[in-house]
Amino acid sequence: MTGGPLSGCRVLELAGLGPGPFAAMTLADLGAEVVRIDRPGGSGLFPGFEHLDILNRGKKSVLLDLKQDDAVRAVLDMVAQADVLIEGYRPGVAERLGLGPEDCLARNPRLVYGRMTGWGQDGPMAQLAGHDIGYVALTGALHAIGSADGPPQIPLNLVGDFGGGATYLVIGVLAALREADRAGRGQVVDAAIVDGTAHLLAGTHMLLATGMWQDERGVNLLDGGAPFYAVYETSDGRHMAVGALEPKFYAELLAVLGLDEDPAAQHDRTRWPQLRERIAGAFAGRTRSEWAQAFSASDACVAPVMSLREAADHPHLKARGTLVEQDGVLQPAPAPRFSTTPTALGSPPPVPGRHTAEVLKAWEVEGAEDLLGSGAAVQA
């Protein structure tokens, strides 16, 4: 793609799963040229559906057999011209391939080498396998999510993989690029999901330190414990989300619901159980659509809970183009937005090896024809 604030930035991604690809997709959304180094056999969860892998949109794919020395040499030739490299292997794997930070920075001292792991590059658990649910469990985030009388609730893989992981890798890469521009030297970015998830909990730790947060779930202001910050079922089995924290918003909530509660008693916890029952009873009397209409022009901070497909048809999201469709695939548009370097949706996800010959030539990799002839590189 062209345009975007990262136009001209070259990124190599050593193919992996989850947060690494999401981070590289984000850089592509921002205008970077992203080349994904795929390996024989693929690394996707759904073979045959690579064209639906939104995390690879906007990228080019080169298929290299990294078990062959010539293929590793080709990657190092590309590293010499890259600004960023992203890898998501277990600690030590890239080094064993001959593509660790020392190897790559020797070829390109300005390179930003981004490493994405769950546990981090060091520590007693660094070599263990893991998934999002374990990372958010260890940080306390999972413990804090759910109702008071139930088990912790899994927040998809948004908090760990994509929030605490990929997002922090992107932040680290962008900061390191700034340093490379300023001082002419690259560096390694160690992005660990446990670190990022813990960082996301900064506000919660602040509340915990002040005594305004109990280290239990479902009893606090922002975890569903407060009846004016919760989810309620409507008469048709759908739900409305209520976030009326501030006094003026809470007063408006009561007005729209038609409840004769005293707004000044909002934080009287002794009345919360009764208040929750009254609010629940009110919402149960009408459908989600009816309540959505009732609150549509209100500052009560109440919104209908939409499904993924329903969200695409919400008037506000449609007006902003927040969700778009490309080749029949519903997906989020690039974010955030820029006033002078606008972004655009990149090309559809490629099958592995779709751009091998093209990229090897454009990146001036030595002996490209021999690589293709030997099988070290494969053109799909």
XYZ file of C-alpha atoms in Angstrom:
380
model
C 0.000 0.000 0.000
C 1.028 3.654 -0.317
C 0.427 6.568 1.987
C 0.109 6.572 5.737
C 2.575 7.956 8.295
C 4.911 4.929 7.950
C 5.176 5.146 4.176
C 8.731 4.223 3.184
C 9.322 2.085 6.271
C 10.336 -1.499 5.468
C 9.319 -4.282 7.843
C 10.245 -7.970 7.812
C 7.992 -10.353 9.731
C 9.143 -13.878 10.536
C 5.827 -15.702 10.317
C 4.151 -16.653 13.566
C 0.725 -16.606 15.180
C -1.464 -14.052 16.942
C 0.138 -10.930 18.371
C 3.175 -10.816 16.062
C 1.065 -10.865 12.881
C -1.367 -8.360 14.416
C 1.494 -5.977 15.177
C 2.837 -6.326 11.634
C -0.663 -5.808 10.226
C -0.947 -2.601 12.234
C 2.339 -1.345 10.805
C 1.068 -2.208 7.318
C -2.179 -0.349 8.054
C -0.036 2.667 8.960
C 1.649 2.562 5.562
C 4.755 0.424 6.085
C 5.863 -2.084 3.471
C 5.573 -5.381 5.319
C 7.099 -8.581 3.954
C 6.144 -11.751 5.782
C 8.679 -14.574 5.645
C 6.559 -17.721 5.515
C 7.985 -21.208 5.900
C 7.105 -24.468 4.100
C 4.051 -26.085 5.618
C 2.632 -22.745 6.669
C 2.074 -21.379 10.136
C -1.609 -20.531 9.979
C -4.301 -22.091 12.107
C -6.592 -22.664 9.144
C -4.745 -24.066 6.099
C -6.589 -23.290 2.892
C -8.176 -20.163 4.329
C -5.142 -17.885 4.149
C -7.161 -15.450 2.027
C -9.386 -14.862 5.066
C -6.501 -14.163 7.456
C -7.118 -10.473 8.082
C -3.949 -10.274 10.189
C -1.969 -10.620 6.945
C -3.739 -7.900 4.995
C -1.510 -5.301 3.389
C 1.497 -7.636 3.433
C 3.610 -9.423 0.846
C 4.569 -13.052 1.387
C 7.910 -14.669 0.656
C 8.218 -18.426 1.179
C 11.669 -19.479 2.399
C 12.940 -22.752 3.863
C 14.917 -21.423 6.803
C 16.455 -24.858 7.361
C 18.623 -24.069 4.333
C 21.600 -21.757 4.768
C 20.908 -19.974 1.486
C 17.425 -19.034 2.678
C 18.813 -17.617 5.934
C 21.376 -15.676 3.934
C 18.521 -14.268 1.812
C 16.733 -13.037 4.924
C 19.945 -11.370 6.139
C 20.296 -9.684 2.736
C 16.794 -8.293 3.254
C 17.599 -7.317 6.843
C 20.331 -5.086 5.465
C 17.652 -2.996 3.774
C 14.927 -3.215 6.429
C 13.973 -0.776 9.159
C 12.195 -3.300 11.381
C 12.184 -7.051 11.953
C 9.454 -8.780 13.976
C 9.682 -12.327 15.317
C 7.516 -14.260 17.744
C 9.516 -17.423 18.412
C 10.386 -18.828 21.819
C 13.583 -17.272 23.193
C 16.639 -18.677 21.444
C 14.914 -20.025 18.325
C 15.822 -17.062 16.112
C 19.426 -17.327 17.308
C 19.559 -21.013 16.372
C 18.280 -20.124 12.909
C 21.072 -17.583 12.514
C 18.567 -14.713 12.571
C 18.912 -13.482 16.152
C 19.530 -9.859 17.102
C 23.316 -10.208 17.001
C 23.229 -11.638 13.466
C 20.772 -9.065 12.184
C 22.229 -5.978 13.859
C 25.629 -6.939 12.495
C 24.136 -6.590 9.008
C 22.138 -3.473 9.840
C 23.084 -1.478 12.969
C 20.013 0.746 12.551
C 17.582 -2.181 12.613
C 14.747 -2.240 15.143
C 14.461 -5.889 16.191
C 11.005 -6.535 17.685
C 10.530 -9.689 19.773
C 7.028 -10.857 20.704
C 6.586 -13.477 23.428
C 4.156 -14.271 26.199
C 6.565 -14.626 29.107
C 9.450 -12.450 27.855
C 13.023 -13.175 26.816
C 14.124 -14.078 30.345
C 12.721 -15.212 33.686
C 11.999 -18.706 35.017
C 9.043 -19.269 32.656
C 10.618 -17.843 29.509
C 11.017 -21.219 27.787
C 7.532 -22.517 28.608
C 4.669 -22.663 26.129
C 1.713 -20.428 26.835
C -1.436 -18.798 25.544
C -3.325 -15.580 26.197
C -5.450 -17.033 29.003
C -2.370 -17.980 31.032
C -0.658 -14.639 30.567
C -3.673 -12.617 31.712
C -4.198 -15.072 34.586
C -0.700 -14.510 35.957
C -0.989 -10.713 35.916
C -4.223 -10.547 37.908
C -6.263 -9.280 34.956
C -8.270 -12.493 34.555
C -9.027 -12.638 38.280
C -10.575 -9.174 38.093
C -13.033 -9.917 35.263
C -16.381 -11.548 35.966
C -19.268 -11.486 38.410
C -18.819 -11.719 42.156
C -20.615 -15.052 42.364
C -18.990 -16.690 39.346
C -15.627 -17.717 37.899
C -13.290 -15.361 36.032
C -14.535 -14.588 32.525
C -12.228 -14.872 29.502
C -12.042 -11.500 27.665
C -11.405 -13.168 24.278
C -7.691 -12.677 23.559
C -8.016 -8.896 23.484
C -6.407 -8.095 26.833
C -3.344 -10.339 26.437
C -2.419 -11.166 22.837
C -3.587 -7.974 21.172
C -3.730 -5.437 24.028
C -0.799 -6.302 26.256
C 1.156 -7.978 23.470
C 0.834 -6.651 19.914
C -0.058 -3.102 20.901
C 3.014 -2.808 23.130
C 5.215 -4.284 20.421
C 3.985 -1.581 18.035
C 4.588 1.094 20.684
C 8.092 -0.241 21.261
C 8.891 -0.444 17.552
C 7.712 3.121 16.911
C 9.727 4.441 19.863
C 12.826 2.550 18.721
C 12.397 3.893 15.181
C 12.429 7.393 16.655
C 15.694 6.577 18.445
C 17.174 5.086 15.269
C 16.344 8.297 13.396
C 17.762 10.442 16.199
C 20.911 8.508 17.099
C 21.471 6.261 14.102
C 21.371 3.042 16.097
C 18.866 0.248 16.305
C 17.985 -1.918 19.282
C 16.007 -4.920 20.485
C 12.416 -4.462 21.671
C 11.432 -7.183 24.165
C 7.616 -7.122 24.169
C 6.171 -9.641 26.622
C 2.425 -10.099 26.991
C 2.731 -10.356 30.775
C 4.545 -7.005 30.886
C 2.054 -5.218 28.654
C -0.995 -6.675 30.391
C 0.379 -5.640 33.775
C 0.981 -2.153 32.354
C -2.641 -1.963 31.188
C -3.649 -2.499 34.819
C -1.939 0.726 35.952
C -5.241 2.473 36.684
C -6.574 -0.525 38.570
C -3.413 -0.687 40.683
C -3.875 3.003 41.429
C -7.405 2.363 42.695
C -6.152 -0.626 44.682
C -3.480 1.507 46.336
C -6.007 4.174 47.345
C -8.397 1.622 48.856
C -11.026 2.378 46.204
C -10.691 -1.099 44.683
C -11.131 -4.442 46.389
C -8.926 -7.253 45.085
C -12.031 -9.245 44.198
C -14.124 -9.274 41.054
C -17.640 -8.013 40.583
C -17.695 -5.717 43.621
C -16.013 -2.586 42.267
C -16.950 0.502 40.319
C -15.766 -0.677 36.880
C -16.208 -4.447 37.028
C -19.999 -4.717 37.194
C -20.173 -4.293 40.950
C -21.909 -0.923 40.667
C -25.511 -1.124 39.374
C -24.960 1.988 37.249
C -21.980 0.379 35.463
C -23.318 -2.977 34.388
C -25.107 -4.972 31.682
C -28.851 -5.623 31.769
C -31.105 -7.998 29.849
C -34.012 -6.658 27.813
C -37.408 -8.227 27.165
C -36.209 -9.903 23.952
C -33.209 -11.580 25.574
C -30.732 -8.961 24.325
C -28.683 -6.635 26.507
C -27.950 -2.981 27.223
C -24.631 -1.698 28.593
C -24.880 1.007 31.257
C -21.943 3.272 32.135
C -23.579 6.139 34.012
C -20.673 6.903 36.351
C -20.870 10.683 36.703
C -23.736 12.164 38.755
C -25.302 14.039 35.825
C -25.211 10.926 33.649
C -26.659 8.831 36.453
C -29.476 11.329 36.917
C -30.287 11.114 33.227
C -30.238 7.300 33.392
C -32.854 7.402 36.129
C -34.938 9.896 34.148
C -34.990 7.817 30.943
C -35.736 4.628 32.886
C -38.500 6.430 34.795
C -37.111 5.524 38.218
C -37.798 7.765 41.214
C -34.439 7.123 42.883
C -32.542 9.932 44.615
C -29.534 10.773 42.370
C -27.597 11.965 45.427
C -27.659 8.413 46.842
C -25.798 6.990 43.843
C -22.832 5.754 45.899
C -24.780 4.415 48.859
C -23.650 0.804 48.606
C -26.299 -0.369 51.052
C -28.902 0.411 48.387
C -27.042 -1.098 45.450
C -28.772 -4.507 45.562
C -32.217 -2.877 45.518
C -31.129 -0.380 42.855
C -29.813 -3.163 40.651
C -33.170 -4.951 40.881
C -35.066 -1.800 39.927
C -32.823 -1.041 36.961
C -33.008 -4.666 35.823
C -36.776 -4.603 36.095
C -36.992 -1.464 34.000
C -34.808 -2.834 31.203
C -36.726 -6.121 31.230
C -39.885 -4.242 30.276
C -38.827 -3.253 26.746
C -36.790 -4.651 23.858
C -33.181 -3.767 23.139
C -34.270 -1.825 20.056
C -36.783 0.192 22.069
C -34.227 1.023 24.749
C -31.586 1.862 22.150
C -34.010 4.358 20.630
C -34.874 5.786 24.038
C -31.204 6.405 24.845
C -30.101 7.334 21.295
C -29.843 11.073 22.009
C -29.021 10.737 25.695
C -25.895 11.452 27.731
C -26.723 8.618 30.118
C -23.869 6.575 28.605
C -26.089 3.623 27.707
C -25.547 1.534 24.565
C -26.994 -1.629 23.052
C -24.742 -4.686 23.202
C -24.200 -5.570 19.541
C -22.944 -8.785 18.002
C -19.901 -8.624 15.725
C -22.046 -8.638 12.588
C -24.647 -6.271 14.035
C -21.937 -3.743 14.846
C -21.202 -3.255 11.142
C -24.726 -1.918 10.620
C -24.802 0.498 13.552
C -25.392 4.022 12.165
C -22.441 5.571 14.013
C -19.921 2.925 12.967
C -21.265 3.007 9.407
C -20.916 6.793 9.269
C -17.276 6.578 10.368
C -16.462 3.525 8.264
C -15.162 1.770 11.362
C -15.919 -1.643 9.884
C -15.461 -2.324 6.193
C -15.802 -5.210 3.784
C -13.077 -6.298 1.386
C -13.567 -9.225 -0.971
C -16.562 -10.296 1.093
C -14.624 -10.267 4.388
C -15.905 -8.024 7.189
C -13.015 -6.397 9.044
C -12.020 -3.296 11.020
C -10.655 -0.319 9.130
C -7.147 0.924 9.979
C -6.908 2.910 13.210
C -6.159 5.531 14.384
C -6.783 8.246 11.785
C -4.396 10.936 10.564
C -5.105 14.392 9.197
C -2.210 14.764 6.745
C -1.078 11.170 6.140
C -4.341 9.242 5.889
C -4.239 5.459 5.928
C -6.126 3.064 3.675
C -7.031 -0.599 3.733
C -4.186 -2.648 2.292
C -4.247 -5.488 -0.200
C -6.050 -8.734 0.706
C -4.116 -11.397 2.637
C -1.785 -13.305 0.282
C -1.268 -17.046 0.091
C 2.211 -17.979 1.408
C 4.848 -17.368 -1.253
C 2.616 -15.184 -3.418
C 5.318 -12.493 -3.777
C 8.539 -14.503 -3.439
C 10.092 -13.747 -6.819
C 8.839 -10.164 -6.846
C 10.226 -9.305 -3.404
C 13.573 -11.071 -3.864
C 14.112 -8.973 -6.977
C 12.861 -5.695 -5.479
C 14.988 -6.171 -2.357
C 18.009 -7.059 -4.509
C 18.646 -10.399 -2.827
C 21.779 -11.958 -4.278
C 21.255 -15.165 -6.261
C 17.454 -14.969 -6.287
C 17.138 -17.264 -9.299
C 19.353 -19.875 -7.671
C 17.278 -19.711 -4.499
C 14.120 -20.409 -6.483
C 15.802 -23.169 -8.425
C 17.127 -24.960 -5.340
C 13.841 -24.834 -3.418
C 15.287 -22.597 -0.707
C 12.729 -20.061 -1.942
C 9.318 -20.973 -3.346
C 7.029 -18.931 -5.562
C 3.370 -19.814 -4.987
